[in-house]
Coordinates of C-alpha atoms in Angstrom, one line a residue:
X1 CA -19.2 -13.9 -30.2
X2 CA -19.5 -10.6 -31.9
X3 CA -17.8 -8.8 -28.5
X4 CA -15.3 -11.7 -28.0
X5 CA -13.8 -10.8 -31.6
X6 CA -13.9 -7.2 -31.1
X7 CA -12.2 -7.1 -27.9
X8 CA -9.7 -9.7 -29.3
X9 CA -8.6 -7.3 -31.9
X10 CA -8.4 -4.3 -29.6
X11 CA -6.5 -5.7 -26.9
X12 CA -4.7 -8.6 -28.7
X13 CA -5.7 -10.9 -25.5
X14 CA -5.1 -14.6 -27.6
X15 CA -8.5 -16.4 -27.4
X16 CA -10.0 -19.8 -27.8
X17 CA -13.6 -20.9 -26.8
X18 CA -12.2 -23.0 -24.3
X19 CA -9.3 -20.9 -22.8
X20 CA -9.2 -17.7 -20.8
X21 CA -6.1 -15.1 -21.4
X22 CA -4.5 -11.9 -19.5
X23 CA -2.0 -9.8 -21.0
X24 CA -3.4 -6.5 -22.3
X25 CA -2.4 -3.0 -21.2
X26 CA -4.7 -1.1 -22.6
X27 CA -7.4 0.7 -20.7
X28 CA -10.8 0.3 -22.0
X29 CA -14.2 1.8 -21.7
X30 CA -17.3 -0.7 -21.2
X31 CA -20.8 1.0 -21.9
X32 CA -23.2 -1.7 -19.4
X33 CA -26.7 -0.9 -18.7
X34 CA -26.4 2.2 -19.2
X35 CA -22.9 2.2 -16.5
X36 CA -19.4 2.8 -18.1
X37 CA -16.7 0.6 -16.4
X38 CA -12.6 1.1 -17.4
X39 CA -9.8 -1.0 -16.7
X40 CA -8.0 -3.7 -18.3
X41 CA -8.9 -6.9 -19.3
X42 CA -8.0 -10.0 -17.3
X43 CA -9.3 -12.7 -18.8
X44 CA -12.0 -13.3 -21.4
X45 CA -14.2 -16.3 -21.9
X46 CA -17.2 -16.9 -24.3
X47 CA -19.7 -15.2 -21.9
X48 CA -17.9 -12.9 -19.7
X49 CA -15.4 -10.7 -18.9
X50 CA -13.0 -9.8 -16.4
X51 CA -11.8 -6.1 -15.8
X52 CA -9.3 -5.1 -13.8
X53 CA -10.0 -1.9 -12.6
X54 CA -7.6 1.1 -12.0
X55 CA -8.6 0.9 -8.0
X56 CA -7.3 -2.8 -8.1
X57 CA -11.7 -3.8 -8.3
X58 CA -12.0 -6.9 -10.3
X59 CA -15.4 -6.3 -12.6
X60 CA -17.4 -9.0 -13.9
X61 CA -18.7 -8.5 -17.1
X62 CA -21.7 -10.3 -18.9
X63 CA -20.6 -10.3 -22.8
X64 CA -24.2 -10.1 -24.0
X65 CA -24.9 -6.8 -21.8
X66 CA -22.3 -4.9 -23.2
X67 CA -23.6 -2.1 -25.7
X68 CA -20.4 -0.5 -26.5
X69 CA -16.6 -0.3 -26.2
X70 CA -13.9 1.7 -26.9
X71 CA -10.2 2.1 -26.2
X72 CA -9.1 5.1 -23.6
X73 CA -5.5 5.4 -23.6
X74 CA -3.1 2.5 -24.9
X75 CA -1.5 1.9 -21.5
X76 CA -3.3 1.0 -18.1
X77 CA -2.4 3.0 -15.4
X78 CA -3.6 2.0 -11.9
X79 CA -4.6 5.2 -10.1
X80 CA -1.8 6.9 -8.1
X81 CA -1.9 6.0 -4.2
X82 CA -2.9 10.3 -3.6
X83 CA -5.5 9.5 -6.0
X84 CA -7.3 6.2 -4.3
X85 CA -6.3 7.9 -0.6
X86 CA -8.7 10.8 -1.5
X87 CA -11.4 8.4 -3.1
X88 CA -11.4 6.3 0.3
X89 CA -11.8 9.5 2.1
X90 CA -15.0 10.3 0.5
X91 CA -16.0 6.4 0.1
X92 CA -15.9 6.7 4.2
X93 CA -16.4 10.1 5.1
X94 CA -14.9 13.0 7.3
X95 CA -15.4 10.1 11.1
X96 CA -12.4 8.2 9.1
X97 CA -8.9 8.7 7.8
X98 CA -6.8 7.4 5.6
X99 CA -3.2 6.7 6.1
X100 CA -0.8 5.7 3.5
X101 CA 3.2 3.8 3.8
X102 CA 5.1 1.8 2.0
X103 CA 2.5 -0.6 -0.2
X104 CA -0.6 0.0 2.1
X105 CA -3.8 2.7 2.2
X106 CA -5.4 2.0 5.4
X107 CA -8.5 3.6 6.4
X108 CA -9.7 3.9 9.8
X109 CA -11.7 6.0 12.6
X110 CA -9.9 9.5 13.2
X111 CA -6.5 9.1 14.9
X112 CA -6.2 5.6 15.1
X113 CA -5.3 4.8 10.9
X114 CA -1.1 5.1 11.9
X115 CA -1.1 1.8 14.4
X116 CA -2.9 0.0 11.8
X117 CA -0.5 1.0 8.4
X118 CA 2.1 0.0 10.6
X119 CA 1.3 -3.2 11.2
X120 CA -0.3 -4.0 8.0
X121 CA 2.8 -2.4 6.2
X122 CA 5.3 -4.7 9.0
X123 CA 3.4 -7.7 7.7
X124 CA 4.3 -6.7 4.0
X125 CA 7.9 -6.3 4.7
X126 CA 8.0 -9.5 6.7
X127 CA 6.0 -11.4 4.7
X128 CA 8.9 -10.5 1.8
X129 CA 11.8 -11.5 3.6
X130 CA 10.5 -15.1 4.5
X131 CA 8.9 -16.2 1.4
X132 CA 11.7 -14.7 -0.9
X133 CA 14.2 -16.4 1.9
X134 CA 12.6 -20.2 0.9
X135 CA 12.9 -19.9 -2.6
X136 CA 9.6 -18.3 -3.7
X137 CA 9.7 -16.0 -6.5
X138 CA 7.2 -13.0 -5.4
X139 CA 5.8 -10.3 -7.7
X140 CA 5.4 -6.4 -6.4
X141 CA 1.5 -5.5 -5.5
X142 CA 0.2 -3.3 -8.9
X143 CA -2.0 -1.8 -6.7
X144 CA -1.7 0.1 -3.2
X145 CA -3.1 -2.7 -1.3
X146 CA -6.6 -1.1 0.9
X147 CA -7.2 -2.0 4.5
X148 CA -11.1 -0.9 5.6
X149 CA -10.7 -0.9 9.4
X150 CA -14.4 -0.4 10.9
X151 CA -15.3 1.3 14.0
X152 CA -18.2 -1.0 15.5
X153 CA -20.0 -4.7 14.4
X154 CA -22.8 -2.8 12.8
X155 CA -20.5 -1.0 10.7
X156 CA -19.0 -3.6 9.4
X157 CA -21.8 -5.5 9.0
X158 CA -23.0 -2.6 6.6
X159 CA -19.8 -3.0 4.5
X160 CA -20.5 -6.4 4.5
X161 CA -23.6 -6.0 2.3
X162 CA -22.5 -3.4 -0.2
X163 CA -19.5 -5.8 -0.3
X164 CA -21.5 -9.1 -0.9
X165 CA -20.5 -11.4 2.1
X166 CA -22.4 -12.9 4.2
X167 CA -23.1 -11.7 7.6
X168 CA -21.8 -14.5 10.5
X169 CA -22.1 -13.4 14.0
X170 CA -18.6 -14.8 14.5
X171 CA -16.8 -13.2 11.7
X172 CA -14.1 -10.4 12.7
X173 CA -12.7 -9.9 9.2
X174 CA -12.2 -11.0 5.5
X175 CA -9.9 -10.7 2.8
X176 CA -12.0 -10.3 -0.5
X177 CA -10.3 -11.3 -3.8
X178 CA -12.8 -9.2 -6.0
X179 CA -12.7 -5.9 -4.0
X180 CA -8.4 -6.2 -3.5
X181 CA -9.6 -5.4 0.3
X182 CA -9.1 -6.2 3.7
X183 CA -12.3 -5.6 5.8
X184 CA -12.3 -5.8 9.9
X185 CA -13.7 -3.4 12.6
X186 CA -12.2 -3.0 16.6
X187 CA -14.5 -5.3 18.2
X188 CA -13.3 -3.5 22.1
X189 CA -14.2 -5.7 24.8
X190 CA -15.9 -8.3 22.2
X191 CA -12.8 -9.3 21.3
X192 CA -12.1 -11.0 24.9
X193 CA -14.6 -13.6 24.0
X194 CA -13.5 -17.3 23.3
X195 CA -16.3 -19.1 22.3
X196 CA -15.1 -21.7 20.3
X197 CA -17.9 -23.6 19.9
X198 CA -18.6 -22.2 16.4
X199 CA -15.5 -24.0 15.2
X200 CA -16.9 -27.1 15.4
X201 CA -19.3 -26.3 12.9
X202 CA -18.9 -27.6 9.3
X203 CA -16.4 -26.3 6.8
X204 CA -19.3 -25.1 4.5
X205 CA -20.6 -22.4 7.3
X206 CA -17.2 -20.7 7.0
X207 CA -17.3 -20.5 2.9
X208 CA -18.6 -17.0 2.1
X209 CA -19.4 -16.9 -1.4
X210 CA -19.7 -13.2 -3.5
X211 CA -18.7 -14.2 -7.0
X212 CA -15.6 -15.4 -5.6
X213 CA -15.4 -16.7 -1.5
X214 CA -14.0 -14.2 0.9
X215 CA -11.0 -15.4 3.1
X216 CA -12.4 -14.4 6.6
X217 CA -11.6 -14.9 10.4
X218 CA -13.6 -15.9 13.3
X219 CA -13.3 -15.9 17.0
X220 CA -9.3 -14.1 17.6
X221 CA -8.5 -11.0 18.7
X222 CA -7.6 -7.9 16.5
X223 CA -4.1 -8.1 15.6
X224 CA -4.8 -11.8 15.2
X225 CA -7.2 -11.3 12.6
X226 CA -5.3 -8.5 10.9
X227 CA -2.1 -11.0 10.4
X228 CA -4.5 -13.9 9.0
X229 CA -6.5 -11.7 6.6
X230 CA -3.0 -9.4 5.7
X231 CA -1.2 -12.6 4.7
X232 CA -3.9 -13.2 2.1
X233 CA -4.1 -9.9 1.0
X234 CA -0.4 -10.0 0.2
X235 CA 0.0 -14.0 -1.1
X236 CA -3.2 -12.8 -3.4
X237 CA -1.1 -9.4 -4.4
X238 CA 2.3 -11.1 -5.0
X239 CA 1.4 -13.8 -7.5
X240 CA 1.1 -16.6 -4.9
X241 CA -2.7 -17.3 -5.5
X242 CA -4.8 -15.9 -8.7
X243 CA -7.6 -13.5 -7.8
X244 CA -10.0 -14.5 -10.5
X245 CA -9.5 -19.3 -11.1
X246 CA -10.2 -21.4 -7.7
X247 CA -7.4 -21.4 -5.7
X248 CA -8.1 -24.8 -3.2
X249 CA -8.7 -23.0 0.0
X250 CA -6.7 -25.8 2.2
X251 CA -3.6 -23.6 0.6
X252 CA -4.7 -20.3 1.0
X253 CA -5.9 -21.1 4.7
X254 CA -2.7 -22.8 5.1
X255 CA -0.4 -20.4 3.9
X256 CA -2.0 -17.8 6.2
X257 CA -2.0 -20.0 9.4
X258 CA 1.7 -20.9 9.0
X259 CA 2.3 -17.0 9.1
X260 CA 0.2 -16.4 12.1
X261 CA 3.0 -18.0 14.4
X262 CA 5.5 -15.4 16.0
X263 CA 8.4 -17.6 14.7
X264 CA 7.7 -17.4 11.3
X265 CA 7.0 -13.9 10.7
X266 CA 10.2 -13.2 13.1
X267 CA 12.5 -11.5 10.9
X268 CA 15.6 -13.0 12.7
X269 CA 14.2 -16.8 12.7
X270 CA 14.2 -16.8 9.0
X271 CA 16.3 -20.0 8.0
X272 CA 17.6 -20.5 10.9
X273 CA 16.6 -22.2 14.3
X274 CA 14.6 -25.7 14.4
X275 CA 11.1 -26.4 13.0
X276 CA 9.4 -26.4 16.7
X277 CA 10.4 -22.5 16.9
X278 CA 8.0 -21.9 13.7
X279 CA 5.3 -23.9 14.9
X280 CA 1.9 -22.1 15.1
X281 CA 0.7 -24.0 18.7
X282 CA -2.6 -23.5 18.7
X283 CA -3.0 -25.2 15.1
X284 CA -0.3 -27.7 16.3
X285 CA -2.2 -28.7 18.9
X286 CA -5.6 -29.1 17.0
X287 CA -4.3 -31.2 14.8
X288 CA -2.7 -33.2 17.0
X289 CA -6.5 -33.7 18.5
X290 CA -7.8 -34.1 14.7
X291 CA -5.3 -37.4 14.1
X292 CA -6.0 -38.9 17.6
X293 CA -9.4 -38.7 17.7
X294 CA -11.0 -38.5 14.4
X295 CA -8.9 -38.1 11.0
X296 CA -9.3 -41.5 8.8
X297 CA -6.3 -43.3 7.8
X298 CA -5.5 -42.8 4.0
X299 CA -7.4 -39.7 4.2
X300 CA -4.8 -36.8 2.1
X301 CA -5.9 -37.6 -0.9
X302 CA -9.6 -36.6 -0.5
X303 CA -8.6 -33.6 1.8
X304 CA -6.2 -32.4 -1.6
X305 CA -9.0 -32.9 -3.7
X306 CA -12.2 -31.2 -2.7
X307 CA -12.6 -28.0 -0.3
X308 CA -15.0 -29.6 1.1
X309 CA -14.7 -32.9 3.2
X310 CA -17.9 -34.1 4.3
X311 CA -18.0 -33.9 8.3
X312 CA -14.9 -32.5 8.8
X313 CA -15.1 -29.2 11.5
X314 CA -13.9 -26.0 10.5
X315 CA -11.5 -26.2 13.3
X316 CA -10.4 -29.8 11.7
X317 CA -10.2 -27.6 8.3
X318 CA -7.8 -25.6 9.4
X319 CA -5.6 -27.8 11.6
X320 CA -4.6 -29.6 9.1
X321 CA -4.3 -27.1 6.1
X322 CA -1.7 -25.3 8.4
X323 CA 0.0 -29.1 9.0
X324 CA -0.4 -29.5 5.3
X325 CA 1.4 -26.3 4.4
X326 CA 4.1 -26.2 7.3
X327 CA 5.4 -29.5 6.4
X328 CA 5.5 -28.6 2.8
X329 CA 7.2 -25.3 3.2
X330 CA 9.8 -27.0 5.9
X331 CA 10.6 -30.1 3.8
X332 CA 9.9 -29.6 0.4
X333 CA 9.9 -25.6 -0.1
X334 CA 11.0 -25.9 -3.9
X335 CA 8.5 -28.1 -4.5
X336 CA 5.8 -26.3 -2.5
X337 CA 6.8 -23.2 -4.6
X338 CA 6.2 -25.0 -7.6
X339 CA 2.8 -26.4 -7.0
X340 CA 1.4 -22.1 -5.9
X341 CA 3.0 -21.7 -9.3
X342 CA 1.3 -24.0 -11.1
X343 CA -2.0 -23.7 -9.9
X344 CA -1.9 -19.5 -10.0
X345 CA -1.0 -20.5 -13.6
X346 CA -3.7 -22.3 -14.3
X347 CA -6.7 -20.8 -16.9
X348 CA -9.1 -19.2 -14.2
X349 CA -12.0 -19.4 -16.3
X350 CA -11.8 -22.8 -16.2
X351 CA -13.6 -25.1 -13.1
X352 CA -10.7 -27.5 -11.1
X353 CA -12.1 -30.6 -10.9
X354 CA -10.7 -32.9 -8.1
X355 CA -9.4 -35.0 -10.3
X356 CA -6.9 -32.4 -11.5
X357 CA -6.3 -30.9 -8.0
X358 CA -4.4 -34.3 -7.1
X359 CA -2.7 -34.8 -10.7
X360 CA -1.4 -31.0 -10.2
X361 CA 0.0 -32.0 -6.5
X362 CA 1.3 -35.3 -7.2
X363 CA 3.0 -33.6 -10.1
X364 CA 4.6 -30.6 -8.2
X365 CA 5.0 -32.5 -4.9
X366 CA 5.1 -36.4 -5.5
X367 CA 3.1 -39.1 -7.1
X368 CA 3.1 -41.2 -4.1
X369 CA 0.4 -39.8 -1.7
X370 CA 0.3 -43.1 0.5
X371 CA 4.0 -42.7 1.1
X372 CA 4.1 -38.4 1.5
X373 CA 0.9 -39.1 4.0
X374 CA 3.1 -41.3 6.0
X375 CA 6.4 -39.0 6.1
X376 CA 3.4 -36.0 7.2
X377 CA 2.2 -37.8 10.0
X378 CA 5.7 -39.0 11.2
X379 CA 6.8 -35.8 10.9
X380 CA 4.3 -34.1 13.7
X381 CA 4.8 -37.2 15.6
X382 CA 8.4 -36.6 15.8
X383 CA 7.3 -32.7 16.9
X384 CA 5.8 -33.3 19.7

């Protein structure tokens, strides 16, 4: 308690035991085990503590570990984009470049980092001009957002450890909320391979927990993969999902999967032209599959409640979390706005039981499930 009042009165973050607060702009100096850690603080609980760092690194701190603190200057500053190019230059080494434009750093092997901000940077821009089109009030990045493009699997499978995620044979790429980074590598002739039977496998296999879950890709090919995990990077950066509380991943999969189709992200298909020309068809088509063949009647509410469904396929997951999302942004896009609001405003200290995962939709979106289930599935069928 001794820290919690100390860092209360130095940073003026409001606290209660049971309440978690960001606000201040002051950049502080953590003493840890002998390791000093700076940046602001993001939230605060009774045992930890959340630093933002000036890279955009989220840092974890355990209260009781702390030996000392002090104030550095009375304004955080993140660090300038010329300062965090030259730190990823010698975080990766003279085999890889770094590239900056517009909101992006991308690092990749020698003379192939250009394509890469160029895309990454396109999906920014993009992302921008059809969120901010429906209504959705979107934040600027406070950081350079970081792209980490590998050469080979095995190097990526080395980040993967110093980053904390789990190796999977099948995953191309992640988005990780702690690190503020997109990780991938070019998989060459890998790529080509369509394997799909690792989608079948439960939802839990794809949840890739370090501190907080990594949003990652499996089986697509490059540019694929760089849309899907970009889209979180951004929705993460722009005040659509919080980096630190739960977000349910059936939105942040969703959101991403609706911006994987060509129509969507189309700059000149924005608000105009029917639903069908924003349909992602290979997610339309799986969940077509899903609701002939296996998804139980009456079955929204336990999918809106728990990440989780017991038996359902990753490939089942996804389906319907785009299906989910798409018919929310296309028919009830203030609404939908509302509920990202709401649940990035959420204390993120605090656990999100199912029981409040339903209250907060049926609040943002409507209280009757049965009859919004029955306008969702109509609403496909009339699609087709």
């Amino acid at each position: 308690m001794k820290w919690i009042l100390k860092i209360v009165a130095v940073t003026g973050i409001c606290f209660a035991p049971v309440d978690a607060s960001a606000g201040s702009d002051k950049l502080l100096e953590f003493l840890v085990e002998g390791e000093t850690h700076q940046g602001k603080v993001e939230a605060l609980g009774e045992n930890d503590c959340w630093l933002l760092g000036r890279d955009g690194r989220m840092i974890r701190l355990r209260l009781n570990d702390v030996k000392s603190f002090r104030r550095v200057e009375p304004k955080f500053r993140p660090y300038p984009a010329a300062e965090m190019r030259d730190r990823l230059q010698r975080e990766f080494g003279k085999e890889y470049e770094v590239v900056g434009s517009g909101r992006y750093l991308v690092c990749a092997p020698r003379g192939r980092a250009k394509r890469y901000v160029e895309l990454f940077d396109d999906i920014y821009r993009t992302f921008r001009v059809n969120f901010g089109a429906r209504g959705f009030q979107l934040s600027k990045p406070e950081f350079p957002m970081v792209a980490i493009v590998l050469r080979d699997r095995k190097s990526f499978h080395a980040y993967q450890k110093v980053d904390g995620v789990p190796i999977r044979g099948q995953l191309l790429g992640y988005y990780h909320p702690v690190s503020n980074r997109v990780a991938l590598f070019e998989p060459g002739t890998v790529a080509a391979s369509k394997d799909h039977t690792d989608w079948q496998s439960p939802i839990t296999a794809l949840t890739l927990p370090a501190g907080f879950n990594a949003f990652g890709s499996i089986q697509a090919g490059l540019e694929d993969t760089i849309i899907h995990e970009a889209t979180h990077q951004v929705a993460f950066n722009t005040g659509l999902h919080t980096r630190i509380g739960p977000t349910p991943r059936w939105v942040v999969e969703g959101l991403a999967t609706v911006f994987e189709a060509d129509g969507v992200r189309h700059r000149n298909t924005v608000g105009v032209g029917s639903a069908k020309s924003r349909i992602n068809r290979g997610r339309f088509i799986g969940f077509q599959n899903y609701v002939a063949k296996r998804r139980k009647s009456k079955s929204l509410e336990s999918f809106i409640a728990d990440d989780t469904v017991p038996g359902l396929s990753a490939l089942d997951f996804y389906s319907q979390s785009w299906a989910l999302s798409f018919y929310l942004m296309e028919t009830r896009s203030r609404q939908y706005a509302g509920f990202l609001k709401q649940i990035a405003a959420r204390d993120p200290l605090q656990p999100y039981t199912a029981a409040e995962r339903v209250a907060d939709f049926k609040t943002a979106v409507g209280n009757d499930l049965s009859r919004l289930e029955t306008g969702f599935l109509r609403y496909f069928d009339q699609l087709k």
